[in-house]
Structure formats: C-alpha cells, structure tokens
Coordinates of C-alpha atoms and ligand atoms in Angstrom, one line a residue:
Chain A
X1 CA -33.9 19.0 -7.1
X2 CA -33.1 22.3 -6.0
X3 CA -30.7 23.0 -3.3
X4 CA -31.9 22.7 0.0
X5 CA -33.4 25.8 1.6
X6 CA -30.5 28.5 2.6
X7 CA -27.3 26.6 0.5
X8 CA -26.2 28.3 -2.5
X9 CA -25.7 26.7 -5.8
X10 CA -21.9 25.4 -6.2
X11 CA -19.7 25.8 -8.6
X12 CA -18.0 22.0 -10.7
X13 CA -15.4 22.7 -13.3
X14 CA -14.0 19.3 -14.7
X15 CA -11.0 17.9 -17.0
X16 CA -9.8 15.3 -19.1
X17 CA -6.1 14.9 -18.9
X18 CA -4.2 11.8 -20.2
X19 CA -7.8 10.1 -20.6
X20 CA -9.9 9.0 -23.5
X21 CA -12.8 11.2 -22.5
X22 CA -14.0 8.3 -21.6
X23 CA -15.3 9.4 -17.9
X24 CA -16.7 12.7 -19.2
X25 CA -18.6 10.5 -21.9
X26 CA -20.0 8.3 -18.7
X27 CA -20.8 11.6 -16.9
X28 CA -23.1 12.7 -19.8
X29 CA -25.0 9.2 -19.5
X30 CA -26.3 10.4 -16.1
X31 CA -28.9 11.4 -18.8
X32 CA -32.0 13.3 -17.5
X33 CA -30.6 13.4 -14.3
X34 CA -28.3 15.9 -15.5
X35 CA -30.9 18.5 -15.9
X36 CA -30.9 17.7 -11.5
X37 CA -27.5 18.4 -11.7
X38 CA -27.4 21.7 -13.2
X39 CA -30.3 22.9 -10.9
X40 CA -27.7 22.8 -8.4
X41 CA -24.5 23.2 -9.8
X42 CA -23.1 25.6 -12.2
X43 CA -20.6 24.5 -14.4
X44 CA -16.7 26.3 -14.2
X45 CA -14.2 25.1 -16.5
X46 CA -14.7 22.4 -18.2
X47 CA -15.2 20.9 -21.9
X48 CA -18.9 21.4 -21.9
X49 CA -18.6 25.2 -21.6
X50 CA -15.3 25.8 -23.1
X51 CA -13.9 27.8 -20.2
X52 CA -10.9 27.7 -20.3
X53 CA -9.4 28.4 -17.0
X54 CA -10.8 27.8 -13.9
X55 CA -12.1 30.1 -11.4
X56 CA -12.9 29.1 -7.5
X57 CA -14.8 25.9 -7.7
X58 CA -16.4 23.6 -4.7
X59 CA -15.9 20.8 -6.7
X60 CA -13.4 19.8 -9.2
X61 CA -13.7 16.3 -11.3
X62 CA -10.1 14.8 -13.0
X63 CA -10.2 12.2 -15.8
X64 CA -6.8 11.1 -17.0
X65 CA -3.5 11.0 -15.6
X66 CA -0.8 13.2 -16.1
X67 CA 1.7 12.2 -19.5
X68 CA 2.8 16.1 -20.2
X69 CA 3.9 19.3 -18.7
X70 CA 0.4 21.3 -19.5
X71 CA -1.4 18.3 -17.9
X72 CA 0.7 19.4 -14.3
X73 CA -0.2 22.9 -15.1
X74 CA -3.8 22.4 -15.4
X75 CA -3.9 20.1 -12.6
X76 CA -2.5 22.2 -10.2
X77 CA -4.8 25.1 -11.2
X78 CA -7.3 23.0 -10.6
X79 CA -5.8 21.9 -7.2
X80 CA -5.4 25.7 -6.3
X81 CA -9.3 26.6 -7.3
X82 CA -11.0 23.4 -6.3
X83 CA -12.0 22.8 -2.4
X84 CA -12.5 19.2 -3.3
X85 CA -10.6 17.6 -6.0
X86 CA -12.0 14.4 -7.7
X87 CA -10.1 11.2 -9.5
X88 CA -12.4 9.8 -11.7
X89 CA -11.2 6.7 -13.8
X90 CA -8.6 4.6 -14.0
X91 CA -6.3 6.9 -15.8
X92 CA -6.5 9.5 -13.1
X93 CA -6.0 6.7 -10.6
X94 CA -3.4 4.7 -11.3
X95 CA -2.4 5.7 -15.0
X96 CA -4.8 3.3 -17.1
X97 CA -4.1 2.5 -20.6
X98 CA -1.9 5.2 -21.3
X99 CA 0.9 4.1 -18.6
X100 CA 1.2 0.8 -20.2
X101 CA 3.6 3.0 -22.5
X102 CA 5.9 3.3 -19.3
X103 CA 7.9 0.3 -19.8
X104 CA 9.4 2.0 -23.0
X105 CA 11.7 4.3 -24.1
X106 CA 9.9 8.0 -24.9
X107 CA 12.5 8.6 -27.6
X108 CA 11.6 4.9 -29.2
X109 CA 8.1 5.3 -29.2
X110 CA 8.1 8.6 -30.8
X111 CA 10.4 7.5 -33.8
X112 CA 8.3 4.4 -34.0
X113 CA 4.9 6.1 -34.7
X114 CA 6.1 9.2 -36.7
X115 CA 9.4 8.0 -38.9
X116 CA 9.7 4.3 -38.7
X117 CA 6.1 2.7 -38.5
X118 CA 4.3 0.9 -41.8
X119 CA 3.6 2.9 -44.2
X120 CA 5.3 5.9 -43.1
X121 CA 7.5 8.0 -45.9
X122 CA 9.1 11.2 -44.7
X123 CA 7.3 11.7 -41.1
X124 CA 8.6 14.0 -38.8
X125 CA 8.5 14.2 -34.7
X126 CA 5.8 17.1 -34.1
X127 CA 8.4 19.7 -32.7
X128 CA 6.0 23.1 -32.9
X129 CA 6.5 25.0 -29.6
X130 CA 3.0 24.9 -28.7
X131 CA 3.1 21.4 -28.0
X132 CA 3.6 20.5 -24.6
X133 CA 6.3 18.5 -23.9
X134 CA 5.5 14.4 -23.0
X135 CA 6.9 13.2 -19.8
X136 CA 9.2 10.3 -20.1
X137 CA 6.3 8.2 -17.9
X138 CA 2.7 8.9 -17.1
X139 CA 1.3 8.4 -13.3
X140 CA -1.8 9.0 -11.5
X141 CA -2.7 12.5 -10.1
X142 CA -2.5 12.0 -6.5
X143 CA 1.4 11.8 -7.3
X144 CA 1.2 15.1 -8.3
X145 CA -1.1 16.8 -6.0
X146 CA -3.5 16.1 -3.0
X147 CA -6.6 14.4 -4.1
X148 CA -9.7 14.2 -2.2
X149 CA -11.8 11.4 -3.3
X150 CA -11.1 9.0 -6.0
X151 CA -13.6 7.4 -8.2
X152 CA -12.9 4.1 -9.7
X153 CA -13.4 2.2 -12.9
X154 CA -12.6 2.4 -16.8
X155 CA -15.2 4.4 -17.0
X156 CA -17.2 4.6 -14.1
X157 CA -20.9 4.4 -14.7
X158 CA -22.9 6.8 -15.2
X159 CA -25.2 5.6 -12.0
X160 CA -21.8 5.9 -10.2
X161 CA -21.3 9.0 -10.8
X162 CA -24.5 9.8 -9.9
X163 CA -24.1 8.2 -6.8
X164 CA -21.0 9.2 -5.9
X165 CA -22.0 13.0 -6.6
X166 CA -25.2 13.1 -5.0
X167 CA -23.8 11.8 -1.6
X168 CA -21.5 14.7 -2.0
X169 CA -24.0 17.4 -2.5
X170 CA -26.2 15.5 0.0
X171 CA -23.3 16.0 2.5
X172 CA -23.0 12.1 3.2
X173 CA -19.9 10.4 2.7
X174 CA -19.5 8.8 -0.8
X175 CA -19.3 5.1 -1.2
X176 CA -20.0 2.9 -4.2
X177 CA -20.9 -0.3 -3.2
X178 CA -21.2 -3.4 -5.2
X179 CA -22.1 -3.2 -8.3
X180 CA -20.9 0.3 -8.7
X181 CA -17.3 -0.2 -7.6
X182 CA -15.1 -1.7 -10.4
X183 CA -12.2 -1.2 -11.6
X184 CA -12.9 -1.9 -15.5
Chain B
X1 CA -17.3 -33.0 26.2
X2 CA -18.9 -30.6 24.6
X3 CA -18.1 -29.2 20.9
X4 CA -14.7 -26.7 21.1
X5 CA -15.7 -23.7 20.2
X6 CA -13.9 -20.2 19.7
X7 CA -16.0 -16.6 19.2
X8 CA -15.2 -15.1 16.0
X9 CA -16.5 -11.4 16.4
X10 CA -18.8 -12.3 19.0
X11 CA -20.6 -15.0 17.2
X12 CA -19.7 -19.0 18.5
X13 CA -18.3 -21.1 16.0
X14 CA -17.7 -24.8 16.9
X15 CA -14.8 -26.7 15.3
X16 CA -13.0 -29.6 15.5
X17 CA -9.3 -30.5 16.7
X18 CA -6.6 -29.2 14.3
X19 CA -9.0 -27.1 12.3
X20 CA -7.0 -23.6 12.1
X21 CA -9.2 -20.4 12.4
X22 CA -9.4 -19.8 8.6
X23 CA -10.8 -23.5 8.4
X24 CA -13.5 -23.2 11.1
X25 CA -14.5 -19.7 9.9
X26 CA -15.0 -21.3 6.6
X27 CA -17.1 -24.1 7.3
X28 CA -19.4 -21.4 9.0
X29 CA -19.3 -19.5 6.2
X30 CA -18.0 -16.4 7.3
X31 CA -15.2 -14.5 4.9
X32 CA -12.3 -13.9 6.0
X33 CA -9.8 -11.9 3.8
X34 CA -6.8 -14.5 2.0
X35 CA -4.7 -14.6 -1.2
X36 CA -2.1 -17.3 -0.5
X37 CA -4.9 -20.0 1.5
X38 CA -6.4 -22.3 -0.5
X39 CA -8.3 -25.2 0.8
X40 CA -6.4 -28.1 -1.2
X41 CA -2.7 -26.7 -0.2
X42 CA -0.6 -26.5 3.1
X43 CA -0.7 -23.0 4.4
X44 CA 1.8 -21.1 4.8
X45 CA 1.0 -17.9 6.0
X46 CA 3.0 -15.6 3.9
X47 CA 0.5 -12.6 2.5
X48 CA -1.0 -11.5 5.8
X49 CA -4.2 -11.0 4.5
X50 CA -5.8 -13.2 6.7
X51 CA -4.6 -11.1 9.6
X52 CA -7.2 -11.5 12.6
X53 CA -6.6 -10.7 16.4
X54 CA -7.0 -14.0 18.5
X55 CA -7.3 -13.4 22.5
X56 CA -5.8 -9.4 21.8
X57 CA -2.5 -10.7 19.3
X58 CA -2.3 -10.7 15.6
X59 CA -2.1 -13.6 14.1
X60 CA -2.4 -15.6 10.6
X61 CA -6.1 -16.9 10.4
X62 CA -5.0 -19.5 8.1
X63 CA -2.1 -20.9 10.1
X64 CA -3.2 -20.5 13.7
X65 CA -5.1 -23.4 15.2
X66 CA -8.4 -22.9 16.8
X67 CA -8.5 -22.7 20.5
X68 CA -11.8 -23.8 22.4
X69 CA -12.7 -20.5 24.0
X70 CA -10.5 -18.1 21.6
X71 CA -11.8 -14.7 20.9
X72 CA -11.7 -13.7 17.3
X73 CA -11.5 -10.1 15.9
X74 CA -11.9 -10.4 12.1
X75 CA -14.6 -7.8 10.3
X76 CA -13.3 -4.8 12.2
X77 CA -12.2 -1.2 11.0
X78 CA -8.3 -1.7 12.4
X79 CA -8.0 -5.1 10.7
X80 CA -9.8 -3.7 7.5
X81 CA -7.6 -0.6 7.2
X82 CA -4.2 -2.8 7.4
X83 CA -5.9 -5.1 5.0
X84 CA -6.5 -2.6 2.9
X85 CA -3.1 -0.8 3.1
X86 CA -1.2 -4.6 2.4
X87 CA -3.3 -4.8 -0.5
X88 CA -2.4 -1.4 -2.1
X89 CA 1.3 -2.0 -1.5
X90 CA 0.6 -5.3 -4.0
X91 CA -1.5 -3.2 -6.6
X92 CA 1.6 -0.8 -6.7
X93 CA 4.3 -3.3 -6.9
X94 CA 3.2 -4.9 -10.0
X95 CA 1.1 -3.3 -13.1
X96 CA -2.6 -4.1 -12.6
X97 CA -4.5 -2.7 -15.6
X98 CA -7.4 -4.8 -14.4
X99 CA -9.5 -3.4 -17.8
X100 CA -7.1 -5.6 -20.0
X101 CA -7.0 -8.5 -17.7
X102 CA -8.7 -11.4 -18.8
X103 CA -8.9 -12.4 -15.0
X104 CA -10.8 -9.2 -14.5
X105 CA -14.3 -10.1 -12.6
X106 CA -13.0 -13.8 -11.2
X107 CA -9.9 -12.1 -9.7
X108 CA -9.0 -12.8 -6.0
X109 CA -7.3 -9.8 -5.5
X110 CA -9.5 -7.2 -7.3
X111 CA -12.2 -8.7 -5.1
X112 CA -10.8 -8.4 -1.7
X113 CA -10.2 -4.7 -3.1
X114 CA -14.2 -4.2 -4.0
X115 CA -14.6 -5.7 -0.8
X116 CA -12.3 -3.7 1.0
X117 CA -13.5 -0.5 -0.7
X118 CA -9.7 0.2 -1.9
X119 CA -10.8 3.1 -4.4
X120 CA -6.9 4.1 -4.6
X121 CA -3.8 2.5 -4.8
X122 CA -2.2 5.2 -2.4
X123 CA 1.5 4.8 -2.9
X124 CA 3.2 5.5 -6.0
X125 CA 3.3 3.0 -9.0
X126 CA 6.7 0.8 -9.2
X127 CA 5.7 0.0 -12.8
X128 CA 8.0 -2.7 -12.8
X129 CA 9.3 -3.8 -16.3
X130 CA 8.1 -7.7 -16.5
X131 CA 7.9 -9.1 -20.2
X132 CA 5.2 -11.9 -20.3
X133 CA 6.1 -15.4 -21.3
X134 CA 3.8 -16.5 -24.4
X135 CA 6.4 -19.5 -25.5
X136 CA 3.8 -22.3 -24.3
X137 CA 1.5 -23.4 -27.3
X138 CA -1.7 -23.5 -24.4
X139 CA -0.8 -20.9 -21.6
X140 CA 0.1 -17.2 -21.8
X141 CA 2.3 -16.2 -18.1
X142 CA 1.8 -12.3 -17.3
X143 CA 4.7 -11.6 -14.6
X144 CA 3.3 -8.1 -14.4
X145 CA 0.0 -9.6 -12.2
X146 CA 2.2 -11.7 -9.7
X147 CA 1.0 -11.4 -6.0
X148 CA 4.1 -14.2 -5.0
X149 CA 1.4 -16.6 -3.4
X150 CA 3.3 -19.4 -4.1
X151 CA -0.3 -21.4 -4.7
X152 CA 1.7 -22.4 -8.2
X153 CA 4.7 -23.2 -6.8
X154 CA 3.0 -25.3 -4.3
X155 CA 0.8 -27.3 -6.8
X156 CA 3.6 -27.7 -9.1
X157 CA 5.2 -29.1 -6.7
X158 CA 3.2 -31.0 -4.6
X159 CA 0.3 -32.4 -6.8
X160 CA 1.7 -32.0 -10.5
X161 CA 5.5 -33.3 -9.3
X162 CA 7.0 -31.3 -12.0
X163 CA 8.2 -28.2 -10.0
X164 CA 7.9 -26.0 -12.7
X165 CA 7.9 -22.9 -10.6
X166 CA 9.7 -20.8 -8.0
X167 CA 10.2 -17.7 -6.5
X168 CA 13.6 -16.3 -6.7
X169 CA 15.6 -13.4 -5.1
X170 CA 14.8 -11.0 -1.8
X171 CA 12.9 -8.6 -0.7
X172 CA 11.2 -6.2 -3.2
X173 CA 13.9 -8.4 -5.6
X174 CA 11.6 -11.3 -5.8
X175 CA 10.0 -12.7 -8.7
X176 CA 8.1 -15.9 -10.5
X177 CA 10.7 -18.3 -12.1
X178 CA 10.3 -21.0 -14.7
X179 CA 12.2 -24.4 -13.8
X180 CA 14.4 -24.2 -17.5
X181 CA 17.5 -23.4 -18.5
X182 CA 16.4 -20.6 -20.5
X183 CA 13.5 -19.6 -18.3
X184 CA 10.7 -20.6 -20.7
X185 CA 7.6 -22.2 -19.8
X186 CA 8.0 -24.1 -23.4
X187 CA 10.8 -25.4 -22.4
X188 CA 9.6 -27.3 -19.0
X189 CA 6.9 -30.2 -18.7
X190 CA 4.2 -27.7 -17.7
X191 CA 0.4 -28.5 -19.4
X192 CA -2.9 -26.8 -19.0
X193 CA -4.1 -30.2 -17.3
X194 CA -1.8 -29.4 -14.5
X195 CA -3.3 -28.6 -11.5
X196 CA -0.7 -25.4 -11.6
X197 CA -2.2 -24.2 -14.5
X198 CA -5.8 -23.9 -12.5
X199 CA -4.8 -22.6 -9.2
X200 CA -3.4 -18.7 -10.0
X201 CA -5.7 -16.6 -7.5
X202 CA -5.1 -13.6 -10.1
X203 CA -4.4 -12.8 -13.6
X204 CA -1.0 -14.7 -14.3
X205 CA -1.8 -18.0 -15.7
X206 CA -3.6 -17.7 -18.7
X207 CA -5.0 -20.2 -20.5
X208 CA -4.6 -19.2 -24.6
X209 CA -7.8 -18.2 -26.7
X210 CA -10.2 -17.9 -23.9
X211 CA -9.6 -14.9 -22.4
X212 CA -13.2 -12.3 -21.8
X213 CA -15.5 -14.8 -22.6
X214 CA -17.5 -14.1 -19.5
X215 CA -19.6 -11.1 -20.5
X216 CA -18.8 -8.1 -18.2
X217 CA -21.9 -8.3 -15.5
X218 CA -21.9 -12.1 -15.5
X219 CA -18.4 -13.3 -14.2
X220 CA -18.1 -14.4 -10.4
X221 CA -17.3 -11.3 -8.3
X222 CA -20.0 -9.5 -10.7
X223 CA -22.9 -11.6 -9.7
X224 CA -21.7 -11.1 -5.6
X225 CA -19.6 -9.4 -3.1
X226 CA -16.9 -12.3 -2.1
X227 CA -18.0 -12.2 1.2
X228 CA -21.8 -13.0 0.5
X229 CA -20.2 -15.9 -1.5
X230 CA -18.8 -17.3 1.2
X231 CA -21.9 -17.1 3.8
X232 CA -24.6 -18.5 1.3
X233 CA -22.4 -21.0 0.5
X234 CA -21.1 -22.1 3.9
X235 CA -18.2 -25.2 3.7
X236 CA -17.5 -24.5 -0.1
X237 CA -13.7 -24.3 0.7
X238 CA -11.3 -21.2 1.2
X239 CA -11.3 -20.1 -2.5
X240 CA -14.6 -18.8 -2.8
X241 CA -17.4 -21.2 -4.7
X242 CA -16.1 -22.1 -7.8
X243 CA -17.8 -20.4 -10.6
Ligands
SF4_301 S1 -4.8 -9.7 -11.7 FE1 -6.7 -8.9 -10.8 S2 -6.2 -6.9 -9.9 FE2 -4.5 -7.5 -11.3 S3 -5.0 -6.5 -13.3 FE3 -5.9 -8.6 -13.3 S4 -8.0 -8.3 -12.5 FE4 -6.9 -6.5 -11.9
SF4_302 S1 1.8 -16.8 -10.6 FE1 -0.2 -16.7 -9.6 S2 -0.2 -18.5 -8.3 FE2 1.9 -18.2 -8.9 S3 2.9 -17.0 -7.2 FE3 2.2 -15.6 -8.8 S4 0.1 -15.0 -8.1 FE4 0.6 -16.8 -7.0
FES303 S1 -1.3 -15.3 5.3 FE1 -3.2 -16.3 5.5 S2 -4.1 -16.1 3.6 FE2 -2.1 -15.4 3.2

C-alpha cells in the first residue's frame, strides 16, 4: 500500500503518557499490516524509535492522560508539532485507571506506598530532581490542549486502529462502528 | 374509523388511544433513545433522552401522547447531536470507568453512547467523590455510576412498597439516598428479590459475586447495536430485549 500517486509519505510520532502502554501494545497487534503502515508513514518521536523529541508531524497519537508536569510538556510539544492530534484510550480520554486515584489525597497516597504500606522498613518518598513532579489529579488531554480525534476503548483494538488510521490516510472521516467502538 | 396513526420520520406508525409516542414507536420497533422509560413504570420524563420534535416542537417521546396525524422527527442529526451532548454532561458528572464496571456490555447508558458515536466526554470530569455502599450481605451500591433515573426509586416504591430509595438535594447537589437512619442499605428492608434490585439501567446496583461473568464479546450490547435490538425484536418493551 503505497501512497497514492503524487502524496508524500507522512510523518506519525506517538506517546504514552499516564497509560499502561497498553494502546501502543494494541497498535503493534495491527500485525502485518504494520509493514502497510510504514510504507506510508514514517515514524517521528515515539517509543519504537527512541526519538526523543518531536519534529513536525501530520499525525500525532496520545495514550495516557496527563498525572505530571513532563506529561503537559510533552503534550504540548506534541500539540505544537502535530497537525492532527489523536486520543487513543481511555486514559487519554477521560483519565482511565489512573484517575481513580483522584478521590485521594496526593500527600496520602505517597506516604502510603513508600513509608507506611506492608512490609515496608525505612522507605523514602523519591525526591531526586529529575523526577517530574505528580499533579495533585490526573485528567484527560483535551483538558489540556485541543484534540482532534479521539479514539476510544481500554485498549482499542488493533482492527480499530487500523480502521480508524486508514480512513485517515484514505482522507475519509474516521468512524468505528459497532464492534469496534467500546469503551473497555 | 380507521387506525390513528402518527409519521415517525416519514414512516406511518398506527397506535392506539393513550399510547404515548415512545409506546407506539416501540411496538413498531423502532429505537428511540431513553434512560429513565421503562415499560413496567409511570413515566416521567425527566432525562430528555427521548427528545423528539412532534409537529415542529420538542417534546418527551415517552410522556407525550400520540396524535393521529403527528409528524415525528426522531433519527435526525439535530436531535442526535443534543442527545449526544445530554449524555456527555452525565458521563462527566459521575466517574464512569466503564472497564471496571461489572455492568460494562449490558449498560443502558454506554449503549446509547456506542449508538450515538460519543467517542469523548467533551466537558471536563467533576470526578465527584461518592464512596460505595457494600453494607448489604447480597448487593454492592456504586454512587459513582448514578444517572438519577429514579427507575429505583420508582420500583421501590411502587412495586417492592418498601421505599428504600430517594433522591435528595438540587441541582448539580442531587444524589441517591438510602431510606435509614444511618444511610445504609443494611440497615433498610431492601433484598436482591426486589424488583429495585433488577431495574438499575446502569452500573449501580450490583448484585454480590457475579460481577464479569459474561465473557467480553458475548454480553448484550456486544452481540448488537441497541437499536437493531429494538427493530428485530419489535413490541419487546422499552428496555431493550432482555438478555
Ligand atoms: S455504568 Fe455504564 S457507562 Fe458507567 S462505567 Fe458502568 S458501563 Fe460504563
Ligand atoms: S441507582 Fe440506578 S436506577 Fe437508581 S436512580 Fe441511579 S441510575 Fe437510576
Ligand atoms: S425523558 Fe423520556 S426517557 Fe427520559
């Protein structure tokens, strides 16, 4: 599948944020397919190449949500490089498993797990200055910045990613219809 | 005389006197989006859902009697979009982590989303802080999931006679009560035979130790779009065919 006659390859640069790499994991099971892909598509940032900052991109793909202050700066590089900005997964979409954590105190939970839990003797609260900070709540991206098409499920499929990209390259409008729309 | 009949996007559906739209639309098994109609309850018109323009005015399908000669807009891109925005303002307000809710698959309102094509919730999260009641030996109540239907409240009431539920407060203020002193559903006459415990559209009213049972890709909404449900099964009451 190479690109149609007179359009140029494009460039994809993708990102796991507050996510499990769960949606980059579902990306990968587009399988053989993926050898289509990169016949049209080279790949920017992202954690199959390594790269790590992003250059200008036609198309950039967000898993997680946002939980620290590098996850707004990455976003928003991405937002600044990318013409079309993707949610993909729950997390990126409305927070996913790691907002259920918003109901609680930040301080709480960070005492819990590191000084207080079972079976720990003389933890200590990761303080080294390269660690970004947490944010006392996670939310989605589109919070944050503009988001262009959102891509449901925990993860989506593989065929729905598929589907979803190949309408895009295609130039149609994506849709997921049923079965390839859900939200779990 | 002949049969009254009303044109519900173009296509004649007869009823019969006192039927409302929702009801006649039903028995000719076309969809029309709900959350707080059930067939075995009163309406009462409160989420909007059912929104549907009868001769140029919007109105509640399930509360507004059919007229012979009544034109019906209901599958249309203006009533879908509203819809579709009532339905994000409901994902926001509560938390809906819909891959840890056992209701996930035979829920009411994650179907009228897949059916909608809501692929955001838009607005910003409330996340709401609603602890879940787990006092009852049989049935687990997750406040985070409530949609305020009332269809509880309603069968409590008027088939269990126990009143064990009740909304309370205003506004974005209101919530799901328990009909106890201290607010437990262990401390009321509530049982898993009620009717209550059977009626939640969505995932509040659990009953204990037999939550995911359904394997993902065989529970209701996964075998069908709602609205296919409704028109192969035409006259199977305003819930959608029971699974
Ligand atoms: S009640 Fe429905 S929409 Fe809400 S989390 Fe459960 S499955 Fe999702
Ligand atoms: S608990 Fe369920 S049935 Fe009762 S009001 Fe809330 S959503 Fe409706
Ligand atoms: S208002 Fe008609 S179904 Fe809720």
């Amino acid at each position: 599948m190479n690109p149609p006659a007179g359009q140029r390859r494009l460039r994809l640069a993708t990102t796991s944020l507050a996510g499990c790499f769960g949606c980059h994991m579902s990306l990968l099971d587009i399988d053989e397919r993926l050898f289509d892909l990169l016949d049209r598509v080279d790949i920017d940032r992202s954690p199959l190449t390594d790269t790590k900052h992003c250059g200008p991109c036609d198309i950039g793909l967000i898993e997680g949500g946002i939980c620290n202050a590098e996850n707004i700066h990455v976003l928003r590089e991405f937002r600044q490089q990318c013409k079309v900005l993707i949610a993909i997964g729950a997390c990126a979409i409305n927070g996913g498993l790691p907002a259920q954590r918003n109901h609680l105190d930040l301080g709480q939970c960070l005492q819990e797990v590191y000084l207080t839990g079972p079976g720990i003797i003389g933890g200590r609260i990761p303080d080294d200055p390269e660690l970004p900070l947490p944010l006392n709540q996670v939310h989605p991206i589109h919070e944050i910045v503009r988001i262009d098409y959102f891509v449901p499920g925990c993860p989506p499929s593989g065929d729905a990613i598929w589907k979803f990209l190949t309408d895009l390259l295609d130039g149609r409008t994506p849709r997921l219809g049923h079965p390839l729309l859900h939200f779990d | 005389m002949n049969t009254p009949t009303l044109l519900l996007d173009g296509l004649p559906v007869p009823f019969s006197a006192g039927q409302t739209i929702m009801e006649a639309a039903t028995a000719a098994g076309v969809f029309i989006p709900h959350l707080c109609h059930h067939p075995d309850f009163k309406p009462q018109g409160s989420c909007k859902l059912c929104t549907v323009k009868a001769n140029g005015r919007y109105v509640s399908a399930c509360t507004m009697p059919a007229k012979d000669g009544m034109e019906v807009e209901n599958d249309s891109p203006d009533l879908n979009d509203k819809r579709r925005t009532l339905l994000q303002m409901l994902f926001v307000e509560g938390n809906h982590f819909c891959p840890s809710c056992e209701k996930s698959g035979d829920c009411l309102l994650q179907a009228l989303a897949y059916e909608l094509e809501m692929l955001t919730a838009h607005f910003a999260q409330f996340y709401p802080d609603r602890p879940v009641d787990a006092s009852h030996p049989d049935v687990l109540l997750d406040f985070n999931r409530c949609i305020l239907c009332e269809l509880c409240v309603r069968a409590s009431r008027d088939v269990d006679r126990k009143n064990v539920f009740a909304l309370s407060g205003r506004g974005i203020g209101k919530h799901l009560i328990v009909n106890a002193e201290s607010g437990r559903l262990a401390d009321t006459g509530f049982s898993l035979a009620d009717k209550a415990a059977h009626v939640c559209p969505v995932g509040v009213i659990l009953a204990k130790r037999q939550g995911f049972l359904q394997p993902i890709g065989q529970r209701r909404y996964d075998r069908q779009p709602i609205a296919m449900q409704f028109a192969s099964l035409p006259g199977s009451g305003g819930n959608g065919p029971e699974a």
